[in-house]
Amino acid sequence: MEYRRINASDPLYPQACALRESVLLRPLGKDFAWFMEHYAETERRAEHFVAVVHHPAGKRVVGVVLLIPDFPEAGVGKLMQMAVDLQRQGEGIGKRLVIEVETRAFGELGLREVFCHAQNSAMGFYERLGWAADPAEFMEAGTAHHRMWLGQPSEEPG
Ligand SMILES: CC(C)(COP(=O)(O)OP(=O)(O)OC[C@H]1O[C@@H](n2cnc3c(N)ncnc32)[C@H](O)[C@@H]1OP(=O)(O)O)[C@@H](O)C(=O)NCCC(=O)NCCS
């Protein structure tokens, strides 16, 4: 398994988008065109991390996640579009991708906080990685979410 950061001109990018659509967006009743309608600017700014298997027939993307640096403000990053191939879930691929994002965010980029909007069904995944959850629940893309984060929260205390 190879873990890499790619950009939108990489030959693996269409595969990564197709994986996001099938694993993440379709179960919510959305497709990639819907995502681009609502998040085109986010997509443009995103760093794309992929998990790739090398098959004799060619490379196959089995995991993907995005990091939007300095969003919504300097020093903060948003993790989004976390998806692992249905047949490869539970092997530690998601965990390794989040660690890639954390290493990049807190290392080279020097961010102080990374956050995500976690679907309720995925909260345990981020909790296992040490992320904290805000208690407030909100709806996004028609399903319940919580804001989860790692690092120094952006709000000033008190
Ligand atoms: C959630 C998802 C990204 C996890 O990826 P994965 O590769 O299957 O997870 P991993 O194998 O790396 O799991 C890491 C740890 O989290 C736990 N875990 C994984 N998914 C979990 C879940 N949904 N709830 C609770 N714990 C979970 C695993 O048991 C494992 O625990 P361990 O370290 O004690 O062994 C993947 O299941 C997925 O793509 N789901 C569908 C899309 C989705 O929900 N994306 C997130 C939207 S916010």
PDB file of C-alpha atoms and ligand atoms in Angstrom:
ATOM      1  CA  MET A   1       0.000   0.000   0.000  1.00  0.00           C
ATOM      2  CA  GLU A   2       1.263   3.434  -0.909  1.00  0.00           C
ATOM      3  CA  TYR A   3       0.050   6.673   0.706  1.00  0.00           C
ATOM      4  CA  ARG A   4       0.493   9.756  -1.452  1.00  0.00           C
ATOM      5  CA  ARG A   5      -0.564  13.349  -1.849  1.00  0.00           C
ATOM      6  CA  ILE A   6      -1.844  14.084  -5.350  1.00  0.00           C
ATOM      7  CA  ASN A   7      -3.227  17.088  -7.196  1.00  0.00           C
ATOM      8  CA  ALA A   8      -6.103  17.349  -9.648  1.00  0.00           C
ATOM      9  CA  SER A   9      -3.870  16.714 -12.664  1.00  0.00           C
ATOM     10  CA  ASP A  10      -2.653  13.351 -11.325  1.00  0.00           C
ATOM     11  CA  PRO A  11      -3.900  10.316 -13.332  1.00  0.00           C
ATOM     12  CA  LEU A  12      -5.217   8.902 -10.025  1.00  0.00           C
ATOM     13  CA  TYR A  13      -7.470  11.926  -9.367  1.00  0.00           C
ATOM     14  CA  PRO A  14     -10.506  10.645 -11.356  1.00  0.00           C
ATOM     15  CA  GLN A  15     -10.338   7.349  -9.443  1.00  0.00           C
ATOM     16  CA  ALA A  16     -10.199   9.215  -6.136  1.00  0.00           C
ATOM     17  CA  CYS A  17     -13.279  11.246  -7.140  1.00  0.00           C
ATOM     18  CA  ALA A  18     -15.128   8.078  -8.200  1.00  0.00           C
ATOM     19  CA  LEU A  19     -14.341   6.485  -4.815  1.00  0.00           C
ATOM     20  CA  ARG A  20     -15.641   9.534  -2.949  1.00  0.00           C
ATOM     21  CA  GLU A  21     -18.807   9.377  -5.010  1.00  0.00           C
ATOM     22  CA  SER A  22     -19.498   5.682  -4.471  1.00  0.00           C
ATOM     23  CA  VAL A  23     -18.525   5.380  -0.781  1.00  0.00           C
ATOM     24  CA  LEU A  24     -19.481   8.755   0.614  1.00  0.00           C
ATOM     25  CA  LEU A  25     -21.816  10.693  -1.657  1.00  0.00           C
ATOM     26  CA  ARG A  26     -24.129   8.018  -3.122  1.00  0.00           C
ATOM     27  CA  PRO A  27     -25.234   6.718   0.308  1.00  0.00           C
ATOM     28  CA  LEU A  28     -26.321  10.315   1.054  1.00  0.00           C
ATOM     29  CA  GLY A  29     -28.257  10.480  -2.211  1.00  0.00           C
ATOM     30  CA  LYS A  30     -25.679  12.847  -3.794  1.00  0.00           C
ATOM     31  CA  ASP A  31     -23.209  12.570  -6.642  1.00  0.00           C
ATOM     32  CA  PHE A  32     -19.914  14.209  -7.532  1.00  0.00           C
ATOM     33  CA  ALA A  33     -21.661  16.826  -9.680  1.00  0.00           C
ATOM     34  CA  TRP A  34     -23.667  17.863  -6.584  1.00  0.00           C
ATOM     35  CA  PHE A  35     -20.418  18.174  -4.625  1.00  0.00           C
ATOM     36  CA  MET A  36     -18.862  20.384  -7.296  1.00  0.00           C
ATOM     37  CA  GLU A  37     -21.965  22.562  -7.417  1.00  0.00           C
ATOM     38  CA  HIS A  38     -21.624  23.276  -3.692  1.00  0.00           C
ATOM     39  CA  TYR A  39     -17.904  22.933  -3.011  1.00  0.00           C
ATOM     40  CA  ALA A  40     -16.025  23.853  -6.218  1.00  0.00           C
ATOM     41  CA  GLU A  41     -13.801  26.382  -4.465  1.00  0.00           C
ATOM     42  CA  THR A  42     -13.070  23.931  -1.649  1.00  0.00           C
ATOM     43  CA  GLU A  43     -12.122  21.261  -4.175  1.00  0.00           C
ATOM     44  CA  ARG A  44      -9.779  23.681  -5.897  1.00  0.00           C
ATOM     45  CA  ARG A  45      -8.016  24.558  -2.627  1.00  0.00           C
ATOM     46  CA  ALA A  46      -7.850  20.996  -1.284  1.00  0.00           C
ATOM     47  CA  GLU A  47      -4.818  18.786  -0.809  1.00  0.00           C
ATOM     48  CA  HIS A  48      -5.789  15.231  -1.837  1.00  0.00           C
ATOM     49  CA  PHE A  49      -4.369  12.218  -0.001  1.00  0.00           C
ATOM     50  CA  VAL A  50      -4.826   8.736  -1.435  1.00  0.00           C
ATOM     51  CA  ALA A  51      -4.095   5.130  -0.498  1.00  0.00           C
ATOM     52  CA  VAL A  52      -3.039   3.213  -3.599  1.00  0.00           C
ATOM     53  CA  VAL A  53      -2.640  -0.513  -4.259  1.00  0.00           C
ATOM     54  CA  HIS A  54      -0.366  -1.637  -7.066  1.00  0.00           C
ATOM     55  CA  HIS A  55      -2.158  -4.344  -9.025  1.00  0.00           C
ATOM     56  CA  PRO A  56      -0.665  -6.050 -12.067  1.00  0.00           C
ATOM     57  CA  ALA A  57      -3.486  -4.410 -14.023  1.00  0.00           C
ATOM     58  CA  GLY A  58      -2.593  -0.952 -12.740  1.00  0.00           C
ATOM     59  CA  LYS A  59      -2.851   1.294  -9.692  1.00  0.00           C
ATOM     60  CA  ARG A  60      -6.094   1.312  -7.741  1.00  0.00           C
ATOM     61  CA  VAL A  61      -7.159   4.018  -5.281  1.00  0.00           C
ATOM     62  CA  VAL A  62      -8.702   2.364  -2.194  1.00  0.00           C
ATOM     63  CA  GLY A  63      -8.808   5.346   0.152  1.00  0.00           C
ATOM     64  CA  VAL A  64      -9.027   9.127  -0.097  1.00  0.00           C
ATOM     65  CA  VAL A  65      -9.269  12.181   2.137  1.00  0.00           C
ATOM     66  CA  LEU A  66      -8.954  15.946   1.596  1.00  0.00           C
ATOM     67  CA  LEU A  67      -7.282  18.649   3.683  1.00  0.00           C
ATOM     68  CA  ILE A  68      -8.256  22.272   3.130  1.00  0.00           C
ATOM     69  CA  PRO A  69      -5.421  24.325   4.672  1.00  0.00           C
ATOM     70  CA  ASP A  70      -6.134  27.693   6.287  1.00  0.00           C
ATOM     71  CA  PHE A  71      -9.871  27.168   6.155  1.00  0.00           C
ATOM     72  CA  PRO A  72     -12.024  28.858   7.323  1.00  0.00           C
ATOM     73  CA  GLU A  73      -9.212  30.971   8.778  1.00  0.00           C
ATOM     74  CA  ALA A  74      -5.425  30.995   8.912  1.00  0.00           C
ATOM     75  CA  GLY A  75      -3.962  28.268  11.139  1.00  0.00           C
ATOM     76  CA  VAL A  76      -6.977  25.961  10.850  1.00  0.00           C
ATOM     77  CA  GLY A  77      -7.509  23.104   8.387  1.00  0.00           C
ATOM     78  CA  LYS A  78     -10.601  21.153   7.409  1.00  0.00           C
ATOM     79  CA  LEU A  79     -10.459  17.408   6.779  1.00  0.00           C
ATOM     80  CA  MET A  80     -13.247  16.211   4.496  1.00  0.00           C
ATOM     81  CA  GLN A  81     -14.345  13.588   1.962  1.00  0.00           C
ATOM     82  CA  MET A  82     -12.882  10.683   3.973  1.00  0.00           C
ATOM     83  CA  ALA A  83     -13.681   7.456   2.149  1.00  0.00           C
ATOM     84  CA  VAL A  84     -12.261   3.933   2.096  1.00  0.00           C
ATOM     85  CA  ASP A  85     -13.240   1.283  -0.464  1.00  0.00           C
ATOM     86  CA  LEU A  86     -16.062  -0.807   1.032  1.00  0.00           C
ATOM     87  CA  GLN A  87     -14.053  -3.995   0.567  1.00  0.00           C
ATOM     88  CA  ARG A  88     -10.963  -2.579   2.299  1.00  0.00           C
ATOM     89  CA  GLN A  89     -12.621  -1.001   5.351  1.00  0.00           C
ATOM     90  CA  GLY A  90     -11.402  -2.147   8.768  1.00  0.00           C
ATOM     91  CA  GLU A  91      -7.776  -2.657   7.642  1.00  0.00           C
ATOM     92  CA  GLY A  92      -6.386   0.574   9.091  1.00  0.00           C
ATOM     93  CA  ILE A  93      -6.393   2.479   5.765  1.00  0.00           C
ATOM     94  CA  GLY A  94      -8.644   5.288   7.046  1.00  0.00           C
ATOM     95  CA  LYS A  95      -6.552   5.665  10.174  1.00  0.00           C
ATOM     96  CA  ARG A  96      -3.328   5.894   8.158  1.00  0.00           C
ATOM     97  CA  LEU A  97      -4.836   8.529   5.831  1.00  0.00           C
ATOM     98  CA  VAL A  98      -5.911  10.698   8.779  1.00  0.00           C
ATOM     99  CA  ILE A  99      -2.395  10.383  10.209  1.00  0.00           C
ATOM    100  CA  GLU A 100      -1.004  11.539   6.822  1.00  0.00           C
ATOM    101  CA  VAL A 101      -3.273  14.593   7.036  1.00  0.00           C
ATOM    102  CA  GLU A 102      -2.309  15.301  10.654  1.00  0.00           C
ATOM    103  CA  THR A 103       1.412  14.996   9.852  1.00  0.00           C
ATOM    104  CA  ARG A 104       1.092  17.418   6.949  1.00  0.00           C
ATOM    105  CA  ALA A 105      -1.175  19.837   8.843  1.00  0.00           C
ATOM    106  CA  PHE A 106       0.759  20.065  12.102  1.00  0.00           C
ATOM    107  CA  GLY A 107       4.179  19.536  10.477  1.00  0.00           C
ATOM    108  CA  GLU A 108       4.904  21.273   7.181  1.00  0.00           C
ATOM    109  CA  LEU A 109       1.833  23.520   7.197  1.00  0.00           C
ATOM    110  CA  GLY A 110       2.170  24.505  10.871  1.00  0.00           C
ATOM    111  CA  LEU A 111      -1.587  24.563  11.491  1.00  0.00           C
ATOM    112  CA  ARG A 112      -2.825  24.713  15.100  1.00  0.00           C
ATOM    113  CA  GLU A 113      -6.103  22.857  14.581  1.00  0.00           C
ATOM    114  CA  VAL A 114      -7.649  20.383  12.153  1.00  0.00           C
ATOM    115  CA  PHE A 115     -11.401  19.820  12.225  1.00  0.00           C
ATOM    116  CA  CYS A 116     -14.025  17.877  10.316  1.00  0.00           C
ATOM    117  CA  HIS A 117     -17.780  17.512  10.116  1.00  0.00           C
ATOM    118  CA  ALA A 118     -18.178  13.868  11.138  1.00  0.00           C
ATOM    119  CA  GLN A 119     -21.272  11.897  10.273  1.00  0.00           C
ATOM    120  CA  ASN A 120     -22.625  10.432  13.517  1.00  0.00           C
ATOM    121  CA  SER A 121     -21.866   6.934  12.208  1.00  0.00           C
ATOM    122  CA  ALA A 122     -18.169   7.821  11.805  1.00  0.00           C
ATOM    123  CA  MET A 123     -17.631   9.631  15.128  1.00  0.00           C
ATOM    124  CA  GLY A 124     -16.135   6.532  16.781  1.00  0.00           C
ATOM    125  CA  PHE A 125     -13.505   6.379  14.026  1.00  0.00           C
ATOM    126  CA  TYR A 126     -12.228   9.892  14.780  1.00  0.00           C
ATOM    127  CA  GLU A 127     -12.544   9.311  18.551  1.00  0.00           C
ATOM    128  CA  ARG A 128     -10.226   6.290  18.221  1.00  0.00           C
ATOM    129  CA  LEU A 129      -7.709   8.695  16.674  1.00  0.00           C
ATOM    130  CA  GLY A 130      -7.951  11.059  19.647  1.00  0.00           C
ATOM    131  CA  TRP A 131     -10.206  13.681  18.095  1.00  0.00           C
ATOM    132  CA  ALA A 132     -12.638  15.603  20.326  1.00  0.00           C
ATOM    133  CA  ALA A 133     -16.304  16.149  19.434  1.00  0.00           C
ATOM    134  CA  ASP A 134     -18.418  19.250  19.973  1.00  0.00           C
ATOM    135  CA  PRO A 135     -21.683  18.251  21.648  1.00  0.00           C
ATOM    136  CA  ALA A 136     -23.880  20.162  19.190  1.00  0.00           C
ATOM    137  CA  GLU A 137     -25.425  18.072  16.423  1.00  0.00           C
ATOM    138  CA  PHE A 138     -26.236  19.636  13.053  1.00  0.00           C
ATOM    139  CA  MET A 139     -27.602  18.482   9.718  1.00  0.00           C
ATOM    140  CA  GLU A 140     -25.461  18.574   6.575  1.00  0.00           C
ATOM    141  CA  ALA A 141     -26.169  16.855   3.248  1.00  0.00           C
ATOM    142  CA  GLY A 142     -29.334  15.504   4.891  1.00  0.00           C
ATOM    143  CA  THR A 143     -27.598  13.601   7.694  1.00  0.00           C
ATOM    144  CA  ALA A 144     -26.598  14.282  11.326  1.00  0.00           C
ATOM    145  CA  HIS A 145     -23.043  15.469  11.998  1.00  0.00           C
ATOM    146  CA  HIS A 146     -20.844  16.755  14.806  1.00  0.00           C
ATOM    147  CA  ARG A 147     -17.839  19.018  14.493  1.00  0.00           C
ATOM    148  CA  MET A 148     -14.750  17.085  15.591  1.00  0.00           C
ATOM    149  CA  TRP A 149     -11.259  18.438  15.999  1.00  0.00           C
ATOM    150  CA  LEU A 150      -7.656  17.828  16.971  1.00  0.00           C
ATOM    151  CA  GLY A 151      -5.143  20.394  18.224  1.00  0.00           C
ATOM    152  CA  GLN A 152      -5.809  23.805  19.685  1.00  0.00           C
ATOM    153  CA  PRO A 153      -9.402  24.948  19.223  1.00  0.00           C
ATOM    154  CA  SER A 154      -9.692  28.150  17.224  1.00  0.00           C
ATOM    155  CA  GLU A 155     -12.012  30.001  19.612  1.00  0.00           C
ATOM    156  CA  GLU A 156     -10.398  32.182  22.248  1.00  0.00           C
ATOM    157  CA  PRO A 157     -11.183  30.826  25.729  1.00  0.00           C
ATOM    158  CA  GLY A 158     -13.603  32.749  27.922  1.00  0.00           C
TER     159      GLY A 158
HETATM  160  C1  LIG B   1     -15.164   5.691   8.362  1.00  0.00           C
HETATM  161  C2  LIG B   1     -14.090   5.086   7.450  1.00  0.00           C
HETATM  162  C3  LIG B   1     -13.350   6.209   6.715  1.00  0.00           C
HETATM  163  C4  LIG B   1     -13.088   4.332   8.325  1.00  0.00           C
HETATM  164  O1  LIG B   1     -12.023   3.840   7.523  1.00  0.00           O
HETATM  165  P1  LIG B   1     -11.425   2.370   7.776  1.00  0.00           P
HETATM  166  O2  LIG B   1     -10.230   2.207   6.933  1.00  0.00           O
HETATM  167  O3  LIG B   1     -12.524   1.388   7.637  1.00  0.00           O
HETATM  168  O4  LIG B   1     -11.037   2.487   9.329  1.00  0.00           O
HETATM  169  P2  LIG B   1      -9.742   1.856  10.042  1.00  0.00           P
HETATM  170  O5  LIG B   1      -9.638   0.413   9.668  1.00  0.00           O
HETATM  171  O6  LIG B   1      -8.556   2.707   9.777  1.00  0.00           O
HETATM  172  O7  LIG B   1     -10.170   1.969  11.563  1.00  0.00           O
HETATM  173  C5  LIG B   1      -9.368   2.614  12.559  1.00  0.00           C
HETATM  174  C6  LIG B   1     -10.035   2.390  13.900  1.00  0.00           C
HETATM  175  O8  LIG B   1     -11.327   3.042  13.919  1.00  0.00           O
HETATM  176  C7  LIG B   1     -12.357   2.081  14.192  1.00  0.00           C
HETATM  177  N1  LIG B   1     -13.501   2.426  13.326  1.00  0.00           N
HETATM  178  C8  LIG B   1     -13.532   2.443  11.983  1.00  0.00           C
HETATM  179  N2  LIG B   1     -14.734   2.856  11.538  1.00  0.00           N
HETATM  180  C9  LIG B   1     -15.461   3.124  12.656  1.00  0.00           C
HETATM  181  C10 LIG B   1     -16.795   3.582  12.853  1.00  0.00           C
HETATM  182  N3  LIG B   1     -17.591   3.904  11.833  1.00  0.00           N
HETATM  183  N4  LIG B   1     -17.218   3.740  14.133  1.00  0.00           N
HETATM  184  C11 LIG B   1     -16.411   3.427  15.189  1.00  0.00           C
HETATM  185  N5  LIG B   1     -15.128   3.011  15.048  1.00  0.00           N
HETATM  186  C12 LIG B   1     -14.676   2.846  13.796  1.00  0.00           C
HETATM  187  C13 LIG B   1     -11.773   0.732  13.813  1.00  0.00           C
HETATM  188  O9  LIG B   1     -12.400  -0.296  14.537  1.00  0.00           O
HETATM  189  C14 LIG B   1     -10.311   0.914  14.209  1.00  0.00           C
HETATM  190  O10 LIG B   1     -10.177   0.751  15.599  1.00  0.00           O
HETATM  191  P3  LIG B   1      -8.826   0.128  16.245  1.00  0.00           P
HETATM  192  O11 LIG B   1      -7.742   1.143  15.990  1.00  0.00           O
HETATM  193  O12 LIG B   1      -9.165  -0.046  17.663  1.00  0.00           O
HETATM  194  O13 LIG B   1      -8.577  -1.154  15.529  1.00  0.00           O
HETATM  195  C15 LIG B   1     -14.682   4.089   6.440  1.00  0.00           C
HETATM  196  O14 LIG B   1     -15.403   3.105   7.140  1.00  0.00           O
HETATM  197  C16 LIG B   1     -15.575   4.719   5.393  1.00  0.00           C
HETATM  198  O15 LIG B   1     -15.119   5.111   4.326  1.00  0.00           O
HETATM  199  N6  LIG B   1     -16.896   4.801   5.673  1.00  0.00           N
HETATM  200  C17 LIG B   1     -17.875   5.325   4.743  1.00  0.00           C
HETATM  201  C18 LIG B   1     -17.707   6.801   4.490  1.00  0.00           C
HETATM  202  C19 LIG B   1     -17.682   7.609   5.780  1.00  0.00           C
HETATM  203  O16 LIG B   1     -18.452   7.398   6.693  1.00  0.00           O
HETATM  204  N7  LIG B   1     -16.749   8.583   5.815  1.00  0.00           N
HETATM  205  C20 LIG B   1     -16.599   9.473   6.939  1.00  0.00           C
HETATM  206  C21 LIG B   1     -17.646  10.530   6.837  1.00  0.00           C
HETATM  207  S1  LIG B   1     -17.449  11.728   8.127  1.00  0.00           S
END
